[in-house]
Coordinates of C-alpha atoms in Angstrom, one line a residue:
X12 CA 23.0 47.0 175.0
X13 CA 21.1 44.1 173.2
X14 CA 17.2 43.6 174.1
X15 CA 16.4 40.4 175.1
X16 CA 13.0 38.9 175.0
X17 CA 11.7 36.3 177.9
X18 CA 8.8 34.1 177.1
X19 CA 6.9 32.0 179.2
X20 CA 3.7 30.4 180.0
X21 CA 3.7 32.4 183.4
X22 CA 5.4 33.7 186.3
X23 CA 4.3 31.4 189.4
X24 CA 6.4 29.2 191.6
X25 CA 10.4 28.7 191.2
X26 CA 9.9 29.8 187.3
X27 CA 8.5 33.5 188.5
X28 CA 11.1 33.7 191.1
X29 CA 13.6 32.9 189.1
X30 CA 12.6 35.5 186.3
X31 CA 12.3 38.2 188.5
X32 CA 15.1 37.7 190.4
X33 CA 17.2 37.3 187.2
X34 CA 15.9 40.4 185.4
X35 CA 15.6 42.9 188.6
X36 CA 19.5 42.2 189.3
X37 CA 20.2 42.4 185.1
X38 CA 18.1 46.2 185.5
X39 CA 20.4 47.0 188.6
X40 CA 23.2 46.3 186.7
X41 CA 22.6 48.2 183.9
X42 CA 23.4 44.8 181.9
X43 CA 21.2 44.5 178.6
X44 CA 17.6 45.2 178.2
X45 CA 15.4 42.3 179.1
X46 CA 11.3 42.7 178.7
X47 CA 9.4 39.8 179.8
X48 CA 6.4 38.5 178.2
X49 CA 3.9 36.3 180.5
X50 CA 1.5 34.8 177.6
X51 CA -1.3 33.9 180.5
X52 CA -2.9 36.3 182.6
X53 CA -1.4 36.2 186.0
X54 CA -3.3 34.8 188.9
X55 CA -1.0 36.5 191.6
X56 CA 1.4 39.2 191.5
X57 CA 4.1 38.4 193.6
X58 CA 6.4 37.9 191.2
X59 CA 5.4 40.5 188.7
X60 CA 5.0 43.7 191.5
X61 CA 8.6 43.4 191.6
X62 CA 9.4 43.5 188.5
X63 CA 7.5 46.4 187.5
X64 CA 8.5 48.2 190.8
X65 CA 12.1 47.9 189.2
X66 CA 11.1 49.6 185.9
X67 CA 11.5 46.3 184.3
X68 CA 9.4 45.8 181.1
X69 CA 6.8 43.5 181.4
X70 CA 3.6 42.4 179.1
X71 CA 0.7 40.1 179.8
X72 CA -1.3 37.8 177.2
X73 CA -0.3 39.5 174.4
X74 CA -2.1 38.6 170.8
X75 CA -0.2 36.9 168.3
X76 CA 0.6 39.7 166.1
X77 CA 1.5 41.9 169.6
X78 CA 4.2 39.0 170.4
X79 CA 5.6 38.3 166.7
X80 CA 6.6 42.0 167.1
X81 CA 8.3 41.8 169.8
X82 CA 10.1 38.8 168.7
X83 CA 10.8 40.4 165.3
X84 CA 12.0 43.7 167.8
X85 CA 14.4 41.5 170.0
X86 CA 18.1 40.5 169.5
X87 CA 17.8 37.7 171.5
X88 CA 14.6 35.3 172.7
X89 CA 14.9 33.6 175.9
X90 CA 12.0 30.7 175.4
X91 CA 11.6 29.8 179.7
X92 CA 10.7 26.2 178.6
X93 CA 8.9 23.6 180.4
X94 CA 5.5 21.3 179.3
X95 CA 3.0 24.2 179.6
X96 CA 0.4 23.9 177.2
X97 CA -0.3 27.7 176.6
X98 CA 3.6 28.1 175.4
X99 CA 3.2 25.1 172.9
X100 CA 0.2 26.9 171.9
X101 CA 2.2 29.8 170.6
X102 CA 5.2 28.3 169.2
X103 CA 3.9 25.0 167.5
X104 CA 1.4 27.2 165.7
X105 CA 2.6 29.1 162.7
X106 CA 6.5 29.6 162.4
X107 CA 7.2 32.5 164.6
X108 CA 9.6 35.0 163.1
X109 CA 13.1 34.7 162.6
X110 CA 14.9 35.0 166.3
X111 CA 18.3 34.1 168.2
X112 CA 16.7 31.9 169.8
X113 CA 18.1 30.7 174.1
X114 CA 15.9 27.9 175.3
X115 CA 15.9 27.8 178.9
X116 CA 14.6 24.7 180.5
X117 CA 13.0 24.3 183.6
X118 CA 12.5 20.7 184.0
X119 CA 15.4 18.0 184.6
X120 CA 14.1 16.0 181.8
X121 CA 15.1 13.0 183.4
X122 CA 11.6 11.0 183.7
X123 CA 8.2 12.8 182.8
X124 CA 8.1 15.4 181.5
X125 CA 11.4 14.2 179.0
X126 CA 12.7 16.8 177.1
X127 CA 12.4 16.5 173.3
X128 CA 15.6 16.0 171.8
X129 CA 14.4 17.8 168.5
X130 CA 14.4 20.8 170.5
X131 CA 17.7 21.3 170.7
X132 CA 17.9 20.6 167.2
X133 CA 15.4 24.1 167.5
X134 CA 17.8 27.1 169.1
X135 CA 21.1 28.7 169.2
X136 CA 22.0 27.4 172.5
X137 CA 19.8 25.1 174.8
X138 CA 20.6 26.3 179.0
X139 CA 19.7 23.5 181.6
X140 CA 19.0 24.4 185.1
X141 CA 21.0 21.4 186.4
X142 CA 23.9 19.5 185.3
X143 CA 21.7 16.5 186.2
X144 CA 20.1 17.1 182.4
X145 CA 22.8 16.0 181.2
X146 CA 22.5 12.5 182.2
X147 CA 19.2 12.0 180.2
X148 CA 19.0 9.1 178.0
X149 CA 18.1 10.8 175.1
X150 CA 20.3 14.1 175.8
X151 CA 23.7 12.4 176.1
X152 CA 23.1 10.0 173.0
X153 CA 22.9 13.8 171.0
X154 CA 25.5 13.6 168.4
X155 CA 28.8 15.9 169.7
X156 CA 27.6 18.9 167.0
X157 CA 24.2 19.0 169.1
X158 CA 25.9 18.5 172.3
X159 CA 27.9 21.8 171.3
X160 CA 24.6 23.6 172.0
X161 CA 23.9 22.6 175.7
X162 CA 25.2 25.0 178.5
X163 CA 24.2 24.9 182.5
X164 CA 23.2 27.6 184.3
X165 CA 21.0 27.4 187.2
X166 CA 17.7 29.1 187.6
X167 CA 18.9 29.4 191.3
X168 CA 20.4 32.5 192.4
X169 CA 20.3 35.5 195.3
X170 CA 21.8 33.0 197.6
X171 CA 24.5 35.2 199.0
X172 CA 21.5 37.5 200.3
X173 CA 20.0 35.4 202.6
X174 CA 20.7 36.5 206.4
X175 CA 23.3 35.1 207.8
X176 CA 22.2 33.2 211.0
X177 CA 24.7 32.0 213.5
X178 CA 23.5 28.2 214.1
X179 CA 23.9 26.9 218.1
X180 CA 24.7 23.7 219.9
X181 CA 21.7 21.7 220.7
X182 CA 20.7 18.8 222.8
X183 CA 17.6 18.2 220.6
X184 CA 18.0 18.4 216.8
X185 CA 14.7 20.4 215.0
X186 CA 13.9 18.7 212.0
X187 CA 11.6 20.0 209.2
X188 CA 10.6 20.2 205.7
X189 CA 9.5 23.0 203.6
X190 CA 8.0 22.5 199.8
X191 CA 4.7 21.2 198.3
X192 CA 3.7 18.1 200.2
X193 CA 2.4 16.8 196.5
X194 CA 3.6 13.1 196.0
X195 CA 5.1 14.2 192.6
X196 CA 7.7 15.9 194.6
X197 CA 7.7 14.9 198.1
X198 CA 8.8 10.9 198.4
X199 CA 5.5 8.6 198.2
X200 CA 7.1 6.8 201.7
X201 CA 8.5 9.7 203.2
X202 CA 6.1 8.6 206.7
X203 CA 7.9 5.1 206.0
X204 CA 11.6 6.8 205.9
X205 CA 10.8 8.7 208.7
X206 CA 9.7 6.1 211.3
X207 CA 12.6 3.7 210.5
X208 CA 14.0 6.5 213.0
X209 CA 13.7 4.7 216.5
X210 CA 13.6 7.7 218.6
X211 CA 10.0 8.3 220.2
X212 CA 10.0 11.9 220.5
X213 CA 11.2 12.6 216.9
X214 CA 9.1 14.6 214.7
X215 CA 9.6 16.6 211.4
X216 CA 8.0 19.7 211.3
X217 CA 6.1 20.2 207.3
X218 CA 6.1 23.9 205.9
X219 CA 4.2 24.1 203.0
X220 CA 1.0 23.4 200.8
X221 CA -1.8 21.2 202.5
X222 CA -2.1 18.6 200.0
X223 CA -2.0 15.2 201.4
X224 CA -1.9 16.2 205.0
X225 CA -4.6 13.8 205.6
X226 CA -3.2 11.1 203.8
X227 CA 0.4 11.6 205.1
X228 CA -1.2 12.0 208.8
X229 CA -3.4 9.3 208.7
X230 CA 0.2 7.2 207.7
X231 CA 1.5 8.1 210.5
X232 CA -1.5 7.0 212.9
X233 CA -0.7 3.6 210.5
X234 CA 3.0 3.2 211.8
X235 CA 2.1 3.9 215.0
X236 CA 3.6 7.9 215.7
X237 CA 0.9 10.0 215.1
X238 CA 3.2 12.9 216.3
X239 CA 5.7 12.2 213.7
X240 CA 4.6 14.9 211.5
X241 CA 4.1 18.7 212.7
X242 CA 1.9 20.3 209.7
X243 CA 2.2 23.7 210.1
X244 CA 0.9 24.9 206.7
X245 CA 2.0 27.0 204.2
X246 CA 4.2 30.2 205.4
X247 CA 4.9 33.3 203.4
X248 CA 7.6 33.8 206.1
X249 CA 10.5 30.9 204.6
X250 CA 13.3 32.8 206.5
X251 CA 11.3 32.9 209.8
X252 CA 10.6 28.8 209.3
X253 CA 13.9 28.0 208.3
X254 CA 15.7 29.6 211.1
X255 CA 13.9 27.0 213.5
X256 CA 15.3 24.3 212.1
X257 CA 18.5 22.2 212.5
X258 CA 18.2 19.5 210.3
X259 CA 16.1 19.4 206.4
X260 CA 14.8 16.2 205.7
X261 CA 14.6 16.8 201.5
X262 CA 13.3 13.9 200.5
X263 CA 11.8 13.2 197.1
X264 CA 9.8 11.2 194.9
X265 CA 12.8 9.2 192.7
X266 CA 10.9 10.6 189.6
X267 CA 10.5 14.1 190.7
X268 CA 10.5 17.1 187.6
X269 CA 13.1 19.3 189.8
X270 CA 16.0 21.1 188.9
X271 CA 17.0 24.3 191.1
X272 CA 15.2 23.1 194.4
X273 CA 15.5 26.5 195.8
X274 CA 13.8 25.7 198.9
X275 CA 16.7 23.2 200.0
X276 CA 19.5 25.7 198.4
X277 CA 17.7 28.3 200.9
X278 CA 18.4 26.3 204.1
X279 CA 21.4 25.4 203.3
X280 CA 22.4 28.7 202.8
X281 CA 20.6 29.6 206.2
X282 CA 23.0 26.9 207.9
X283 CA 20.1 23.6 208.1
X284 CA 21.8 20.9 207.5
X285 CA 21.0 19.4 204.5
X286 CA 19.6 14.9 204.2
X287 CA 18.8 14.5 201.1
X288 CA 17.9 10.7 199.2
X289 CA 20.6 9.5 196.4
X290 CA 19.0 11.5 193.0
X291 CA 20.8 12.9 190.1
X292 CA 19.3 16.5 191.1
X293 CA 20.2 16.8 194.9
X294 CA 23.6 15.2 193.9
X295 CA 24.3 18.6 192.0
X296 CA 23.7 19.8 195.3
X297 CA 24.8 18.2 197.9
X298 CA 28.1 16.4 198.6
X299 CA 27.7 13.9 201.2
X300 CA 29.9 14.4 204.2
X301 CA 30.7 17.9 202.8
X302 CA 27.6 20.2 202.9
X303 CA 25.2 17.6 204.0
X304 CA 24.1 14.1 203.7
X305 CA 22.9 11.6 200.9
X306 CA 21.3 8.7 202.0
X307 CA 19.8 6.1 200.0
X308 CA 16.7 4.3 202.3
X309 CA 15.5 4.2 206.1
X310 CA 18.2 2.2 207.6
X311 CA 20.8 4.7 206.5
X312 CA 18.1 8.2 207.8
X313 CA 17.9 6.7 210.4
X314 CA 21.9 5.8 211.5
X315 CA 22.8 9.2 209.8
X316 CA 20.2 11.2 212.1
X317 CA 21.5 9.2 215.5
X318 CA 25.2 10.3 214.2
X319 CA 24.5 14.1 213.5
X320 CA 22.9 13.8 217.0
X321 CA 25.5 12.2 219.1
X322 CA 28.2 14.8 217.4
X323 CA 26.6 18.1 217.5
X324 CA 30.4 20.1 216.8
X325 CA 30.1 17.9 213.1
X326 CA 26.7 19.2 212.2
X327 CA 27.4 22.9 213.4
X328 CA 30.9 22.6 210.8
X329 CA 29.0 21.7 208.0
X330 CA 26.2 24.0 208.7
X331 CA 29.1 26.7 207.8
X332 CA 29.8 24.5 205.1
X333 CA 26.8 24.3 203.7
X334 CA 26.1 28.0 203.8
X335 CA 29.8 28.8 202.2
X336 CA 29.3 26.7 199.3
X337 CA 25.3 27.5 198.3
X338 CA 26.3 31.2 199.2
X339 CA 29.3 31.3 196.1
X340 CA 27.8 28.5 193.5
X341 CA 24.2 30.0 193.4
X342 CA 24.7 33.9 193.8
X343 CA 23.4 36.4 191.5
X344 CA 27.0 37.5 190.1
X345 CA 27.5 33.9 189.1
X346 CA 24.2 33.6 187.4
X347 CA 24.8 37.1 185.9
X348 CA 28.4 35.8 184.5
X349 CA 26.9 33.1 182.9
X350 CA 24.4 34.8 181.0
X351 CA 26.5 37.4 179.7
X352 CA 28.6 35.3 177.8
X353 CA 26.0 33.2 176.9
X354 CA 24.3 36.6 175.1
X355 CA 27.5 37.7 174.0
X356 CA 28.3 34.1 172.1
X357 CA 24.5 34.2 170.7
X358 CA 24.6 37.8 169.5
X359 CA 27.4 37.1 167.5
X360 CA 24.9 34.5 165.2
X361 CA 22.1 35.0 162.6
X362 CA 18.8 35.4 163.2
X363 CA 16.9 31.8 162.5
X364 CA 13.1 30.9 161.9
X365 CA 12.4 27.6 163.6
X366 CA 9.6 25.6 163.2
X367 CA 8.5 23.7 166.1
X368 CA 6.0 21.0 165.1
X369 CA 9.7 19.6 164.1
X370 CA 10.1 18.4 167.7
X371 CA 6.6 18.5 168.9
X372 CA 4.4 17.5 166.0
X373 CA 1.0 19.3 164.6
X374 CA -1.9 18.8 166.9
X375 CA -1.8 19.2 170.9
X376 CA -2.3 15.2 171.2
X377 CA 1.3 15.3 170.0
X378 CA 2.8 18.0 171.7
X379 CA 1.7 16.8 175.2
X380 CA 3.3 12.6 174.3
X381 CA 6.4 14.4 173.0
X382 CA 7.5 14.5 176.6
X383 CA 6.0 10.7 177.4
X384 CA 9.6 9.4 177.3
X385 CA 7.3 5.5 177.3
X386 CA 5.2 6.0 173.9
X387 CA 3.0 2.8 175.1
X388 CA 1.5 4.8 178.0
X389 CA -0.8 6.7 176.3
X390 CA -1.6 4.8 172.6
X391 CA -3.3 6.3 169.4
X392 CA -6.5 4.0 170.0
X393 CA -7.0 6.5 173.2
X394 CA -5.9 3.3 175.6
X395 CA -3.9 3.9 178.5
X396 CA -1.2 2.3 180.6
X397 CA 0.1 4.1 183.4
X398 CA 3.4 3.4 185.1
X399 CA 2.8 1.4 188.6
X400 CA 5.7 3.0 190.5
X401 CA 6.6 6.5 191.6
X402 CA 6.4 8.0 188.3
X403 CA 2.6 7.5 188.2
X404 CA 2.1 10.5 190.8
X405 CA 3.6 13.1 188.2
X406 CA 1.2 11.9 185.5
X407 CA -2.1 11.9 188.3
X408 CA -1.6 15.7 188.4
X409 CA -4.4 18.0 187.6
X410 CA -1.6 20.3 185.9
X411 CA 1.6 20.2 185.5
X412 CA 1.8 19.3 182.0
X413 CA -0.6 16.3 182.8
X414 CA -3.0 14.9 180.2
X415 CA -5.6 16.5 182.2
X416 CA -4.0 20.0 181.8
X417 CA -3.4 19.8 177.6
X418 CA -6.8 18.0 178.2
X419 CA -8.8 21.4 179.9
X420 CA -6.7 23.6 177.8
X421 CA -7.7 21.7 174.4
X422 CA -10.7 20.4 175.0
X423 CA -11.3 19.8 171.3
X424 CA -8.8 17.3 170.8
X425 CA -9.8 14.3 170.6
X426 CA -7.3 12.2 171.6
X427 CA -6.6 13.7 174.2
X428 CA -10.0 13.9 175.9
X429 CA -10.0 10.2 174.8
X430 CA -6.6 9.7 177.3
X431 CA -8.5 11.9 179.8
X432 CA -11.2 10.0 179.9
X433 CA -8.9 6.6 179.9
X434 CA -7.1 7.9 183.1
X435 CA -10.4 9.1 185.1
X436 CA -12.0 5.8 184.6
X437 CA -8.8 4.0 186.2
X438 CA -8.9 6.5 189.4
X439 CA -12.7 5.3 190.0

């Protein structure tokens, strides 16, 4: 039974519920020994209670020497990557030890944050959560030897345990949303795509954070249909929410970060009805006309919502559809499949010692514009030029791998208090 040894930053949002879903089925199964290392101190539990419930192994900000250990201990080392400045921290510091080394990535790579192509230079075998990865600029110009490296598996799984819910016939189509309300994620126009939907008494019920909800509210009193938007909040109840509703208008920032978009793999697989915009990411996803809709502006929300409603018997087919097809792709046997061969390939190979400054550089200034795919944004002199369009939302963030984060979490940098202070000083 080989050990294997999962890394990362820490265990909130889709990265916590992917971990612990992964390794509590892995433990079930009797399949390998996995021990998960969260290197910050976590804020809630509610993805580590269940792990440790499950006898799974589990340490928290460990020291340096306390983690080389464990990596030196391990047969393989499962990096769960994304632009978190406290995992930079620990492996672009001092070579760690030599390690079969699995990077998992949790971020598409497609805009900001990019994903260093030096990194796959930097592992035995480099797992996307998407397909859509794949179609990053600097990913598919990899030379084929590199390329050998890459595999897909999706941080999505448990699918086929959702409760099945038997959808109805109904004269008036609930529709709703359920995510972060962020503009990173959720489309910058979504009040603008909404209203190019004619009917009066339309409205989209929002389940989530409350960021923005007076910005997005206040767009709707702009348009005209204050009652377009039903805010309910955020719910800890996502089965409860999702059952209500017919219809899930996914609809995201062009630029978004995503990858596994759980929350629209979970309605699907609850029977919503799926509208999603054109994106590499929901395409993995979605087929349209199969297991739900792709649209590409207003106009075609708007004629596509007026179809689904004037032939009900359509959306109730695909609603089986949907929940067929997410049920099988993005189940925890197919996950655990995946993963076993991938150990079983990787076990088979030496240990390595990677040094990561290769891909990231020496100082956090450079670890945080290794994923700026634009090296003109943010120049040495400590100027600044953000991007006008969508993408700007994902660089505004407070986290999120954001200049302010590496900013608050290496304050004595420099440079990067110098692009911190460039950025405030254009949001005045």
């Amino acid at each position: 039974m080989s050990r294997i040894l999962h890394i990362a930053a820490h265990m909130g949002g889709g990265v916590g519920r992917a971990l612990s879903g992964l390794l509590i089925d892995a433990k079930q199964q009797s399949l390998h020994e996995h021990h998960l290392v969260c290197l910050e101190k976590p804020e809630k539990q509610q993805f580590l209670d269940p792990l440790v419930h499950a006898g799974c192994k589990v340490t928290t900000a460990p020291d340096e020497k306390s983690l080389r250990l464990l990596i030196t201990d391990a047969d393989i080392v499962q990096l769960e990557f994304w632009n978190h400045p406290t995992l930079l921290r620990y492996i672009c510091g001092e070579p760690l030890p030599p390690a079969r080394v699995v990077v998992w990535c949790h971020t598409s790579g497609l805009h900001f944050p990019v994903i260093p192509a030096g990194l796959v230079d930097l592992c035995h075998r480099f797992v996307m959560t998407s397909a859509c990865s794949l179609q990053a600029e600097n990913i598919s110009q990899l030379d084929a030897e590199v390329q050998r490296k890459l595999a897909v598996i999706s941080s999505a799984a448990g699918m086929e345990q959702m409760p099945a819910i038997r959808r109805k016939s109904r004269t008036s189509l609930r529709a709703g949303y359920l995510g972060t309300l962020n503009f990173s994620k959720l489309h910058p126009d979504y009040i603008s795509l909404l209203a190019s939907v004619d009917d009066p008494t339309f409205s989209v019920r929002m389940v989530g954070d409350v960021a923005n909800r007076e910005i997005l509210e206040r767009r709707c009193r702009e348009v005209g249909r204050p009652a377009l938007l039903n805010v309910a909040g955020y719910s800890t109840n996502v089965t409860a929410e999702l059952a209500e509703m017919d219809l899930f208008l996914y609809l995201l920032n062009p630029t978004h970060y995503g990858t596994a978009e759980i929350a629209l793999l979970e309605a699907m697989a609850l029977g919503v009805v799926p509208i999603v915009l054109d994106h590499p990411c929901e395409r993995e996803i979605v087929e349209d006309g199969v297991n739900g809709f792709v649209v590409h502006d207003g106009n075609e929300l708007a004629e596509r919502i007026a179809w689904i409603q004037e032939n009900d018997e359509v959306r109730l087919e695909m609603a089986v559809r949907a929940a067929k097809d997410v049920r099988e792709r993005f189940s925890f046997p197919h996950q655990r499949e995946s993963f076993t061969a991938l150990y079983e390939e990787v076990i088979m190979m030496p240990k390595q010692r990677f040094d990561y400054r290769e891909a990231f550089g020496a100082t956090p200034a450079e670890w945080f514009h290794a994923f700026v795919a634009d090296s003109a944004i943010y120049s040495d002199d400590g100027s600044i030029a953000l991007p006008q369009g969508y993408l700007r939302h994902a660089m505004l963030e407070q986290k999120k791998g954001s200049v302010f984060h590496f900013a608050s979490a290496f304050p004595e940098d420099a440079q990067l208090e110098s692009w911190r202070h460039a950025t405030e000083k254009r949001l005045q």
